[in-house]
Tab-separated table of C-alpha atoms in Angstrom:
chain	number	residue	atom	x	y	z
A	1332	UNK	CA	18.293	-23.862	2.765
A	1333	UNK	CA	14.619	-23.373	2.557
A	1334	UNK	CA	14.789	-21.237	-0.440
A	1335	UNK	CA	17.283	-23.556	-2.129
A	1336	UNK	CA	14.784	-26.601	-1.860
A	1337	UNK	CA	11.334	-23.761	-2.613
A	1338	UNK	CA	12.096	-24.348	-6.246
A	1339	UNK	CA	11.250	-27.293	-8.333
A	1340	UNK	CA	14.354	-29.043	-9.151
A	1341	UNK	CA	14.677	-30.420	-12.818
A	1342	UNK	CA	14.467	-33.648	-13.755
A	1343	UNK	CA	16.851	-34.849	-15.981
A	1344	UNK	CA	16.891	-38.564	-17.051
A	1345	UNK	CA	19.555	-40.613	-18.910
A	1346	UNK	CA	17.611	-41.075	-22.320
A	1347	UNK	CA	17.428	-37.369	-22.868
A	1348	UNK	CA	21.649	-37.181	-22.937
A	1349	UNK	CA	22.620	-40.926	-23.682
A	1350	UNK	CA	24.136	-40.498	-27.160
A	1351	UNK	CA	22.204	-43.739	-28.636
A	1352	UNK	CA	19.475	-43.581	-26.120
A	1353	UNK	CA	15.595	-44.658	-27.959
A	1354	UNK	CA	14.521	-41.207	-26.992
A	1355	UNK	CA	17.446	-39.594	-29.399
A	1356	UNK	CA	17.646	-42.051	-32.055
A	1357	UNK	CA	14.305	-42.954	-32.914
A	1358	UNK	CA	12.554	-39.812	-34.018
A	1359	UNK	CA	16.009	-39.208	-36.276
A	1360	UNK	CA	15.415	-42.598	-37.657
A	1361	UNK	CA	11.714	-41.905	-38.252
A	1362	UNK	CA	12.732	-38.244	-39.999
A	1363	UNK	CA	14.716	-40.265	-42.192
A	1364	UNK	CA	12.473	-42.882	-43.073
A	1365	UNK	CA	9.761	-40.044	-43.926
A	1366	UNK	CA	12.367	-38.324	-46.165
A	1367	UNK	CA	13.487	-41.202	-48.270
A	1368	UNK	CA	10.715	-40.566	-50.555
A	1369	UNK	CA	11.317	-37.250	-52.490
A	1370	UNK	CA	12.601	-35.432	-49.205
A	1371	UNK	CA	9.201	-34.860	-47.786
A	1372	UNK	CA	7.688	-35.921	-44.698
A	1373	UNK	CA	4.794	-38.630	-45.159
A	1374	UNK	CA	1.073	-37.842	-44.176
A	1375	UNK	CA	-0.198	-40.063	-42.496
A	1376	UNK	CA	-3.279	-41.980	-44.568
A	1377	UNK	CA	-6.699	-41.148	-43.473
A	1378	UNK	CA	-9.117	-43.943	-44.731
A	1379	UNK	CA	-11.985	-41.979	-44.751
A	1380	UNK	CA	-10.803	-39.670	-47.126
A	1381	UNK	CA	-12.490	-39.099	-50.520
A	1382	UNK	CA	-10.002	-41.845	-52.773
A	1383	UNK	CA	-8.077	-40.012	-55.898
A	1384	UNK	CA	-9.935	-42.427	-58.367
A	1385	UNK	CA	-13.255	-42.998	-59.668
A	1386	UNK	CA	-14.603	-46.420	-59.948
A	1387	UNK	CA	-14.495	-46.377	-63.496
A	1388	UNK	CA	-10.348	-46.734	-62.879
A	1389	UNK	CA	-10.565	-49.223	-60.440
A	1390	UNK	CA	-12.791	-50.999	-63.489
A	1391	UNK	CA	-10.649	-50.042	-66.419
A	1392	UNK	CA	-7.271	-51.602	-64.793
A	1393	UNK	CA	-9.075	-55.372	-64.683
A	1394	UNK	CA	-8.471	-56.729	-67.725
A	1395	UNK	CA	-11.947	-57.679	-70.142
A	1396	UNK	CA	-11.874	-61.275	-69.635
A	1397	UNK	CA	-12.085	-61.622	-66.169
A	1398	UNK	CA	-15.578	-60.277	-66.132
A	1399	UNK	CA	-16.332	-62.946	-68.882
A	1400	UNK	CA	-19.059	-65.974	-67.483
A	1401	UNK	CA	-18.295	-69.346	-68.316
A	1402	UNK	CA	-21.389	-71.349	-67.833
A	1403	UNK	CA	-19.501	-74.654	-68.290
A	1404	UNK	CA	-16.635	-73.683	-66.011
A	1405	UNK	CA	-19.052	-72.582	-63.639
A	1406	UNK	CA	-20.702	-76.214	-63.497
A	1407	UNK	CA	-17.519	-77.819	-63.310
A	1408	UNK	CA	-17.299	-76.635	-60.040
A	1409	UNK	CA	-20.542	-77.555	-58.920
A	1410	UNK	CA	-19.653	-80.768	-60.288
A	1411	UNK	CA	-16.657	-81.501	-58.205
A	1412	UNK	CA	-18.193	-79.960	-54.938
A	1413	UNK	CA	-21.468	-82.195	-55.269
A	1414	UNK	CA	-18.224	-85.368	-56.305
A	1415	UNK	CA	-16.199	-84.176	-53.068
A	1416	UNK	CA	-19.737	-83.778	-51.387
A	1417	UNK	CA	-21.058	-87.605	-51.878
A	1418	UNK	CA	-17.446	-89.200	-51.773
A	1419	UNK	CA	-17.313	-87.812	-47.968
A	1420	UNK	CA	-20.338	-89.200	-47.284
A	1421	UNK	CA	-20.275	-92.807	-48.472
A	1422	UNK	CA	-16.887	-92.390	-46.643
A	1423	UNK	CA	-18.385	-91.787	-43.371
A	1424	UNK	CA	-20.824	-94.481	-43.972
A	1425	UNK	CA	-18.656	-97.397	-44.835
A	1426	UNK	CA	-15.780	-96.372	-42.261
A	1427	UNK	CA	-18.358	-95.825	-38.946
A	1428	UNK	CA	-15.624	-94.819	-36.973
A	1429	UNK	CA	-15.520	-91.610	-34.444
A	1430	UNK	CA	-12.241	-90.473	-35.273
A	1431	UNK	CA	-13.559	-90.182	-39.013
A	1432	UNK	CA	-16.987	-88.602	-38.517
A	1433	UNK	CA	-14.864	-86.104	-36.801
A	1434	UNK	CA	-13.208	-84.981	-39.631
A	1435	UNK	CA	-16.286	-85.459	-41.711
A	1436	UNK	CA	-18.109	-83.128	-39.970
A	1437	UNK	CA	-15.244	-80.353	-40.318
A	1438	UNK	CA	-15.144	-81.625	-44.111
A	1439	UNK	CA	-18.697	-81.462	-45.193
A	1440	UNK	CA	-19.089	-78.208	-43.351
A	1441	UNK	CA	-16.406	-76.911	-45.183
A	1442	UNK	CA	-17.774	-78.477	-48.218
A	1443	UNK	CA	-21.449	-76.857	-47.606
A	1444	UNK	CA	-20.134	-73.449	-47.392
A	1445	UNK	CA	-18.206	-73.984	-50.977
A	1446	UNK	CA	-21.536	-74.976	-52.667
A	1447	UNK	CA	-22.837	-71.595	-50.782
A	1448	UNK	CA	-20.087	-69.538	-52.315
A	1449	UNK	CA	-21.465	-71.343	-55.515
A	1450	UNK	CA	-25.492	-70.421	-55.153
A	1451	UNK	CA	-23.998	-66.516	-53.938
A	1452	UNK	CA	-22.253	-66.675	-57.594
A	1453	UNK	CA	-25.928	-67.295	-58.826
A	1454	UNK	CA	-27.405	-64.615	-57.264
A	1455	UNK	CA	-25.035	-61.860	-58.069
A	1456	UNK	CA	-25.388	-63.250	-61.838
A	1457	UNK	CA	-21.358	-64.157	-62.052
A	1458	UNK	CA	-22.106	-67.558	-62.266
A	1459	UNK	CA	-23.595	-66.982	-66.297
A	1460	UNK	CA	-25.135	-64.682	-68.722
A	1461	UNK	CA	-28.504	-66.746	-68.449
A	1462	UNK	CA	-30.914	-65.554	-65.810
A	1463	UNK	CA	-32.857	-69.039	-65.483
A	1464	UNK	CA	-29.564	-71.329	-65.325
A	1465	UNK	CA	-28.311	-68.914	-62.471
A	1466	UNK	CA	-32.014	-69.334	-60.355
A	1467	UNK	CA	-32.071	-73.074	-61.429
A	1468	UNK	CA	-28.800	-73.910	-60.087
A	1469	UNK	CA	-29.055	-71.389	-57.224
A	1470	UNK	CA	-32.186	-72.912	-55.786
A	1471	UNK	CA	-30.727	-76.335	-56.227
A	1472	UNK	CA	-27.288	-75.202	-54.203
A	1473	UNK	CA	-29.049	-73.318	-51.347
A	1474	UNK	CA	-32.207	-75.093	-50.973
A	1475	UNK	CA	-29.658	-78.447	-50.084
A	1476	UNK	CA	-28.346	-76.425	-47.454
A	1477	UNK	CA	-31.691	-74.499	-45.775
A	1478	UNK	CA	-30.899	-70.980	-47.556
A	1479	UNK	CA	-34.145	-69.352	-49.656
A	1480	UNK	CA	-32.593	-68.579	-52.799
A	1481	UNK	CA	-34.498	-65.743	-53.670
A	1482	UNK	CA	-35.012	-64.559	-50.220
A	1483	UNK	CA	-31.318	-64.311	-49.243
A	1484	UNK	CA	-30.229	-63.145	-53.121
A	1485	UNK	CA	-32.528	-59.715	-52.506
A	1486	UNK	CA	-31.370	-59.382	-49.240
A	1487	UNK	CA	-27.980	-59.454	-50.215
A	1488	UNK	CA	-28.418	-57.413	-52.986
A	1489	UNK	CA	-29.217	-54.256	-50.888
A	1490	UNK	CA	-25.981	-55.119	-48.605
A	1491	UNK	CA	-23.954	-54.687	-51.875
A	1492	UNK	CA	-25.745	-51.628	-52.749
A	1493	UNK	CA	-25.648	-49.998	-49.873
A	1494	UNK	CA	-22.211	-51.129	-47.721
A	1495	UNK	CA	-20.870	-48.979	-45.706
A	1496	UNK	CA	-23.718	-47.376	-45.203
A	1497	UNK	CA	-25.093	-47.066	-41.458
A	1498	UNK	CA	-28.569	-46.647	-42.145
A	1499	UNK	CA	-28.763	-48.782	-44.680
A	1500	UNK	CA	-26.617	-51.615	-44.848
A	1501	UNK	CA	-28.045	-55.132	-44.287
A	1502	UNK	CA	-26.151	-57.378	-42.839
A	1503	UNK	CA	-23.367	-57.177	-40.000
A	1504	UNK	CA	-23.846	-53.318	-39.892
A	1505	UNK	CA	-23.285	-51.420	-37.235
A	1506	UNK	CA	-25.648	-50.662	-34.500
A	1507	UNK	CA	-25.927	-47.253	-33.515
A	1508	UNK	CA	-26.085	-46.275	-29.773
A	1509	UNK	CA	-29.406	-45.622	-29.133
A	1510	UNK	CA	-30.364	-49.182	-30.702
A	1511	UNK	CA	-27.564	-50.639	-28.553
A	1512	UNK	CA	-28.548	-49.062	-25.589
A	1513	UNK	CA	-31.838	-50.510	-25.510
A	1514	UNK	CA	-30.817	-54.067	-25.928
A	1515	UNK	CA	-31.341	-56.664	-23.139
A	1516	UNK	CA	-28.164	-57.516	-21.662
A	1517	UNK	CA	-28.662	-61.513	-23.356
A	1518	UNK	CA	-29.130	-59.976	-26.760
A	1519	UNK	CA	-25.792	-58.187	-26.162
A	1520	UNK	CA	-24.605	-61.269	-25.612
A	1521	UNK	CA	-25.809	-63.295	-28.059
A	1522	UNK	CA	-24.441	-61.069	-30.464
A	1523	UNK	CA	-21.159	-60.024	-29.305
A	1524	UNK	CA	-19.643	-63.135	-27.241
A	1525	UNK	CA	-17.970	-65.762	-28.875
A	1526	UNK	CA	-19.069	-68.362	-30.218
A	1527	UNK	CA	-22.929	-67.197	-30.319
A	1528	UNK	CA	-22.221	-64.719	-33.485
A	1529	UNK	CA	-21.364	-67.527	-35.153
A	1530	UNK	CA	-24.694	-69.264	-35.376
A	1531	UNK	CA	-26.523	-65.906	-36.378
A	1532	UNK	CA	-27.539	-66.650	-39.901
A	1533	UNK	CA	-30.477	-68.756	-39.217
A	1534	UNK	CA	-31.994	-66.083	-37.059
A	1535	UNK	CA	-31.196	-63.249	-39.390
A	1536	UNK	CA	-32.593	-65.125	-42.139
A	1537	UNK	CA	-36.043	-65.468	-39.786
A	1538	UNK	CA	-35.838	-62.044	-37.879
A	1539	UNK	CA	-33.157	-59.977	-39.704
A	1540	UNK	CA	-31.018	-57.530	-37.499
A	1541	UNK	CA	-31.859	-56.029	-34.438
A	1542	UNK	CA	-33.586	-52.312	-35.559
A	1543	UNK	CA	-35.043	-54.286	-38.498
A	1544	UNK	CA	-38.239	-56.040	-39.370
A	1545	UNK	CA	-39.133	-58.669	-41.735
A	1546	UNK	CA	-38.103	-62.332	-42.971
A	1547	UNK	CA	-36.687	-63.933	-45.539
A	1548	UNK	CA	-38.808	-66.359	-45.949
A	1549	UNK	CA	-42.683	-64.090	-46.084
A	1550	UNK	CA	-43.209	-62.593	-48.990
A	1551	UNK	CA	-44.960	-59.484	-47.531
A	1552	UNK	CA	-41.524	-58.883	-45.587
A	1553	UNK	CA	-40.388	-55.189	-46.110
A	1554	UNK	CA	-37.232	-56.816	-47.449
A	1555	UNK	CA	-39.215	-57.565	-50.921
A	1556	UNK	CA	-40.631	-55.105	-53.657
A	1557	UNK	CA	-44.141	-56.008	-54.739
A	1558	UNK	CA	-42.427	-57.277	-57.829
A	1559	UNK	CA	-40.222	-60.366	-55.796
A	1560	UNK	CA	-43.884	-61.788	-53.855
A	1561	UNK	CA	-43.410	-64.786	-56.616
A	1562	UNK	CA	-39.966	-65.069	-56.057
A	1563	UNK	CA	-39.661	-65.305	-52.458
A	1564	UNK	CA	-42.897	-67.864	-52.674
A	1565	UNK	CA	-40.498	-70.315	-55.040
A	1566	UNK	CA	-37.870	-69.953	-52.626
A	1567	UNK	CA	-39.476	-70.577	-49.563
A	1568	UNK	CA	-41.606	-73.698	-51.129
A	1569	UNK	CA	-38.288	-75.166	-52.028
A	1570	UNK	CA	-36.698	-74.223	-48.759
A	1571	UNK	CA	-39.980	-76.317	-47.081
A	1572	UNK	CA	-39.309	-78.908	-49.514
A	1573	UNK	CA	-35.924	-79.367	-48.220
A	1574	UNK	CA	-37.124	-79.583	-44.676
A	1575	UNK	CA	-40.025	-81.233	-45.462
A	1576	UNK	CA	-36.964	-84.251	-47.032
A	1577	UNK	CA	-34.980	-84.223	-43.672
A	1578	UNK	CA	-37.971	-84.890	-41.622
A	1579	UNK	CA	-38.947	-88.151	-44.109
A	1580	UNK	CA	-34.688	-88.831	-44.214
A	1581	UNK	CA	-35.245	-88.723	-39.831
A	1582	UNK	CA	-38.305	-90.966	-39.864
A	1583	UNK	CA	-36.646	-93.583	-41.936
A	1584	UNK	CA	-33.108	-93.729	-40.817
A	1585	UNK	CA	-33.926	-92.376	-37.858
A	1586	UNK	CA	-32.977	-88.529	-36.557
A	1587	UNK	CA	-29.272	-89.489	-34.919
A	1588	UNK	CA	-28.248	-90.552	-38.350
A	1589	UNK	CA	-29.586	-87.381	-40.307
A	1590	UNK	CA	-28.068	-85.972	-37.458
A	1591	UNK	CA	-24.562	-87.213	-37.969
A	1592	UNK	CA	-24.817	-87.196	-42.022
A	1593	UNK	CA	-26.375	-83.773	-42.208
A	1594	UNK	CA	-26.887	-81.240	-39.030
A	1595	UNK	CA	-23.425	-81.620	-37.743
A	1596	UNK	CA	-22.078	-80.196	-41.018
A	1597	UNK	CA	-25.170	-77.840	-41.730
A	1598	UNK	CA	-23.377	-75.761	-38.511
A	1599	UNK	CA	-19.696	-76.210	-39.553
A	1600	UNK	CA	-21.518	-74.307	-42.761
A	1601	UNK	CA	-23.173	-71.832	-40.431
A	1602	UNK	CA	-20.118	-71.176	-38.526
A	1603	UNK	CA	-18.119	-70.656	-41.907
A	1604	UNK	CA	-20.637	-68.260	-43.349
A	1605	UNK	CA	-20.711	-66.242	-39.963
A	1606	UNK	CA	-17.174	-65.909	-39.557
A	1607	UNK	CA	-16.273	-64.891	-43.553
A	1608	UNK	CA	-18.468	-62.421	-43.916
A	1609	UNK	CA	-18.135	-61.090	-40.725
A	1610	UNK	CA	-14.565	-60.565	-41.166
A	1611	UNK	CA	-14.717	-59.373	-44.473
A	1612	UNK	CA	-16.759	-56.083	-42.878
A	1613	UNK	CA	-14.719	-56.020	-39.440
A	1614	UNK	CA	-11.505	-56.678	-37.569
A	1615	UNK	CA	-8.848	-54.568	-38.890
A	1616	UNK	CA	-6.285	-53.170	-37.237
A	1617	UNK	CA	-7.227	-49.579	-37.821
A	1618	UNK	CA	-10.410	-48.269	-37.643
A	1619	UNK	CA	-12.504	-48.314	-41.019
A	1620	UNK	CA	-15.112	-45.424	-41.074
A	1621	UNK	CA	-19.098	-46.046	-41.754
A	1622	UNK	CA	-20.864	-43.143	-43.398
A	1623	UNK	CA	-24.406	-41.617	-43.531
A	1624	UNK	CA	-25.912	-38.988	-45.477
A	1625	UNK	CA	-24.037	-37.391	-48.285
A	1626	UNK	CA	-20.691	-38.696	-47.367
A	1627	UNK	CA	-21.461	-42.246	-48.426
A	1628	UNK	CA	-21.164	-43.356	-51.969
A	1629	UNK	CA	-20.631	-46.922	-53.629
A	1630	UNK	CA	-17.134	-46.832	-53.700
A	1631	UNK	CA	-16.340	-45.068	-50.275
A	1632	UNK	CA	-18.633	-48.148	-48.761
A	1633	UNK	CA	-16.926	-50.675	-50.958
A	1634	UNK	CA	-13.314	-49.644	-50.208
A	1635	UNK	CA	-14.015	-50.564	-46.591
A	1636	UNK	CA	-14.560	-53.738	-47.427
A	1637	UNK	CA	-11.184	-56.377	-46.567
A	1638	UNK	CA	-9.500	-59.203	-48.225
A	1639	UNK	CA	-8.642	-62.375	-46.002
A	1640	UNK	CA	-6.317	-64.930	-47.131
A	1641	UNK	CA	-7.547	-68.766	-45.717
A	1642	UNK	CA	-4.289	-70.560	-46.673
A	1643	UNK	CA	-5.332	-74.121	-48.040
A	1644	UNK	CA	-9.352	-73.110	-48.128
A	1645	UNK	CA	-8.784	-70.365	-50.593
A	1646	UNK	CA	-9.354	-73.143	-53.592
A	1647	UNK	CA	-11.843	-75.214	-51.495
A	1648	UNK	CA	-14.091	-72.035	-50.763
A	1649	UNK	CA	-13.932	-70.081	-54.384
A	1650	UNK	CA	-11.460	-67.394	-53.614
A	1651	UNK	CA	-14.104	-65.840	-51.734
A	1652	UNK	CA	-11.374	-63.981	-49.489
A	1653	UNK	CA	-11.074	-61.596	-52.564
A	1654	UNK	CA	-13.650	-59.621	-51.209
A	1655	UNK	CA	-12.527	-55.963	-52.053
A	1656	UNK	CA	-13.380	-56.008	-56.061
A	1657	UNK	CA	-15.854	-58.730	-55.374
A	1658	UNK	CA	-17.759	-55.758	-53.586
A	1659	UNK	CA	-17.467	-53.217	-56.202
A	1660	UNK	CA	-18.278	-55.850	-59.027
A	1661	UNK	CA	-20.011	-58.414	-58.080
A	1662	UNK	CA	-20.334	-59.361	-61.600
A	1663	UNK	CA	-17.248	-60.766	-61.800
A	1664	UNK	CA	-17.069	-64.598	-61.782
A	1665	UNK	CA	-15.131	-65.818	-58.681
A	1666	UNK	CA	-12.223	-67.684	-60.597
A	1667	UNK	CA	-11.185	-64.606	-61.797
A	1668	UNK	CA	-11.163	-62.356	-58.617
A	1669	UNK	CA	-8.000	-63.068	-57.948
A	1670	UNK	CA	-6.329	-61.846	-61.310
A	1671	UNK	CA	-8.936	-58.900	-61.167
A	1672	UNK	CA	-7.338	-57.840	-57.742
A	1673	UNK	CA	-3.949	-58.062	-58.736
A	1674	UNK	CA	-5.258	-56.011	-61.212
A	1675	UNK	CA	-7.120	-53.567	-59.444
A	1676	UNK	CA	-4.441	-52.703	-56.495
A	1677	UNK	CA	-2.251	-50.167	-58.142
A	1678	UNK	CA	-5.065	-48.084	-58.891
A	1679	UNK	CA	-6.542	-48.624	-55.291
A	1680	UNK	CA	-3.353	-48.348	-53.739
A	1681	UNK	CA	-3.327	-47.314	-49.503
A	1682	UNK	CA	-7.299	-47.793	-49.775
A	1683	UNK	CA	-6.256	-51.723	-50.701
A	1684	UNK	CA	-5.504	-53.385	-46.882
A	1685	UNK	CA	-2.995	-56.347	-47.828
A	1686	UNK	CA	-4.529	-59.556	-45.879
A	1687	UNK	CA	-2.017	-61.248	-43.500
A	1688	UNK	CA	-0.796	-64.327	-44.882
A	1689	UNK	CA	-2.771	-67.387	-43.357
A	1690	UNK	CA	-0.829	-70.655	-42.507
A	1691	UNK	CA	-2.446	-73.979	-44.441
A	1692	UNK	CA	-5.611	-73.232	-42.181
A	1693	UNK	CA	-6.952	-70.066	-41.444
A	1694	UNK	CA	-6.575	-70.412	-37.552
A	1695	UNK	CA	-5.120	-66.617	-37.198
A	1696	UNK	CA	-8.883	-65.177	-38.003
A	1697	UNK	CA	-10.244	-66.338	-34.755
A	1698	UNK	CA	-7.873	-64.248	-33.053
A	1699	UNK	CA	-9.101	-60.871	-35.116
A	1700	UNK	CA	-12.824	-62.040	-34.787
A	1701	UNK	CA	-12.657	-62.532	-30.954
A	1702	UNK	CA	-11.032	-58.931	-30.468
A	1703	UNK	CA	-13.638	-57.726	-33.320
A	1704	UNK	CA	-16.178	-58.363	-30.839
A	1705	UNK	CA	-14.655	-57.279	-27.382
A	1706	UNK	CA	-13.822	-53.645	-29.264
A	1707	UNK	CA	-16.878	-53.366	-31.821
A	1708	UNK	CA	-20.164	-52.719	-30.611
A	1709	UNK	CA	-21.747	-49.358	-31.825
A	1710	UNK	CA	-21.850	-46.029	-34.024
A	1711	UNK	CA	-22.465	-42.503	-32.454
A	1712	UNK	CA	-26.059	-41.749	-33.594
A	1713	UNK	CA	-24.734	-38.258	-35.103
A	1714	UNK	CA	-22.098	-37.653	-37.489
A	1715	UNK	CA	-21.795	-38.956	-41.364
A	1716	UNK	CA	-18.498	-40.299	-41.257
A	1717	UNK	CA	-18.183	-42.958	-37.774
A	1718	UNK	CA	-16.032	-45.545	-36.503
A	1719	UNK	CA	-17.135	-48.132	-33.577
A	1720	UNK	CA	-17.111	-47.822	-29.913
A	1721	UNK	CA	-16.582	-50.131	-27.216
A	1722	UNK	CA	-19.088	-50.435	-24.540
A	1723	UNK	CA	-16.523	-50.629	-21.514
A	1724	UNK	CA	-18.948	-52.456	-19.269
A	1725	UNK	CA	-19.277	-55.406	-22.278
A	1726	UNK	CA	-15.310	-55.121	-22.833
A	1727	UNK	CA	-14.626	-55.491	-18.957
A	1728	UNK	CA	-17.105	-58.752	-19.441
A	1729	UNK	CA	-15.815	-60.347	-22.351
A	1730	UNK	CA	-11.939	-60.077	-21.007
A	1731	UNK	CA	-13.133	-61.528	-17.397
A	1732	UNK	CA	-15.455	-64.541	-19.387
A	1733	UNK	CA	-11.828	-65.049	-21.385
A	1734	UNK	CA	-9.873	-65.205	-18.027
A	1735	UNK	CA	-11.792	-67.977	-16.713
């Protein structure tokens, strides 16, 4: 008896002999899924592999007039944001009532964040062929809502230029470890627990990213060539000129109703701003590879860029969810991105990432942004082609701070 029981006995479980057991039928299923297509298994699609294409293919499939600039189409919208813009606010005004300054605020926030989609079209140039009407209008749009034209358009310049990039991308790039690790535990906060990432852009515009110096608002920043010192000057008067308007607005009508008319919406703006372009950059549901060194390239950055669809905002906001092609052609003005994408996506193919489809208001993306920042916090500090990590300690945090 003891040498009968010496020897392991097998194990032997019901889904390894049930005829239509999971275990049995699934992997046949899967074989035949992968052999539908020419009778060859399917490879599974590594993002961070070289792409087929050139850029000059992705460019050739958009058709020539969507990177024509219509000056007067461009100022139609301005037009009927600045309409929308005023009509909300005389609204507000004559009505006085709680329930409506609620949805004012939500409104004109929105409504801010469209005439910044606007100014951004002036400082990539989309918005026309003439260099002066772009700056005009561009200080105009962003100076109303505390941006420095010039300041932000240079900064944002280099992001396009160098996405993807880990040591030098500009905005919402990854931190590698070593920067990470030497963070105080509030700045870790600050920039990874909900809703504190959303009010970043104010500070970045004054102090830039953690592991980077300068402003956008001094001219002497390291942000600036020699060349943009005027530039940056114009901007920031205007920007001070702008302040310099609320403060009189506050001492006449006093600061609660500046307040109500004005801040309220300047951080439904903020909040929009924060949460786009983070999740244009982060949040999939695989993860998308940042490079260094010789592994990086304009189009390898660009292609790990990602579209969002914002249901009913789409319109309101300038199809600025067509992010992809916006990224590797800025050029192009934003009421054509959309055609230029459908465009573009045969040619891009598996390196496209479909957006999910948003209900009338985008209230899916919060989901994606709030596990964005549980599971994305660094880069190794060695290797040219990286993906995030999660700091387990911050993960273990965030899920508790949810909990409660």
């Amino acid at each position: 008896m003891r040498l009968l029981y010496s020897f392991p006995r097998p194990r032997i479980s019901l889904r390894y002999i049930w005829p239509w057991s999971w275990a049995v039928t699934a992997p046949k299923k899967k074989k035949e899924a992968e052999l539908a297509n020419g009778g060859e298994p399917q490879e599974k699609f590594e993002c961070a592999s070289c792409p087929p294409f050139k850029i000059g293919d992705v460019r050739a499939a958009i058709p020539s007039h969507c990177w024509v600039k219509d000056p007067w189409r461009s100022m139609s919208y301005v037009l009927r944001d600045v309409v929308v813009i005023a009509a909300l606010a005389l609204a507000a005004g004559h009505l006085n009532s709680w329930i409506f300054w609620h949805i004012y605020w939500l409104a004109q926030g929105t409504m801010f964040w469209a005439i910044f989609v606007l100014g951004h079209d002036c400082g990539h140039g989309s918005f026309s062929d003439s260099v002066r009407l772009n700056n005009v209008v561009g200080h105009l749009l962003h100076s109303a809502i505390l941006v420095p034209y010039h300041g932000w358009r240079i900064s944002h310049r280099t992001h396009h230029q160098n996405h993807g990039n880990v040591d030098k991308d500009e905005s919402w790039h990854p931190l590698s470890e070593k920067t990470y690790r030497v963070l105080a535990s509030s700045s870790r906060t600050l920039r990874f627990r909900f809703p504190f990432p959303l009010f970043a852009f104010p500070a970045y515009l004054w102090w830039r990213s953690p592991g980077k110096e300068g402003s956008h608002f001094l001219p002497s920043s390291s942000l600036f060539h020699p060349k943009e010192k005027q530039d940056v000057m114009v901007s920031t008067v205007c920007w001070s000129a702008m302040v310099a308007s609320l403060l009189t607005l506050s001492w006449v009508y006093g600061p609660v109703a500046v307040l109500k008319f004005y801040g309220v919406p300047y951080l439904v703006f903020i909040m929009w701003l924060d949460l786009v372009t983070y999740l244009h950059h982060h949040g999939h549901r695989e993860r998308l590879p940042w490079y260094r060194g010789k592994e990086w390239n304009y189009l390898r950055g660009g292609l790990t860029t990602l579209d969002r669809d914002y249901g009913w905002i789409n319109n309101i906001h300038h199809d600025i969810g067509t992010h992809v092609v916006h990224h590797l052609f800025p050029q192009i003005p934003h009421y054509n991105l959309v055609e230029a994408t459908k465009a573009a996506k045969p040619v891009l193919g598996k390196y496209y990432r479909e957006p999910e489809k948003s209900w009338p208001l985008p209230v899916h993306l919060f989901g994606i942004l709030l596990r964005s920042l549980r599971v994305d916090h660094f880069v190794s500090d060695e290797g040219d082609v990286v993906y995030y990590q999660t700091d387990p300690r911050l993960y273990a945090a965030g899920r508790q701070h949810k909990a409660q």
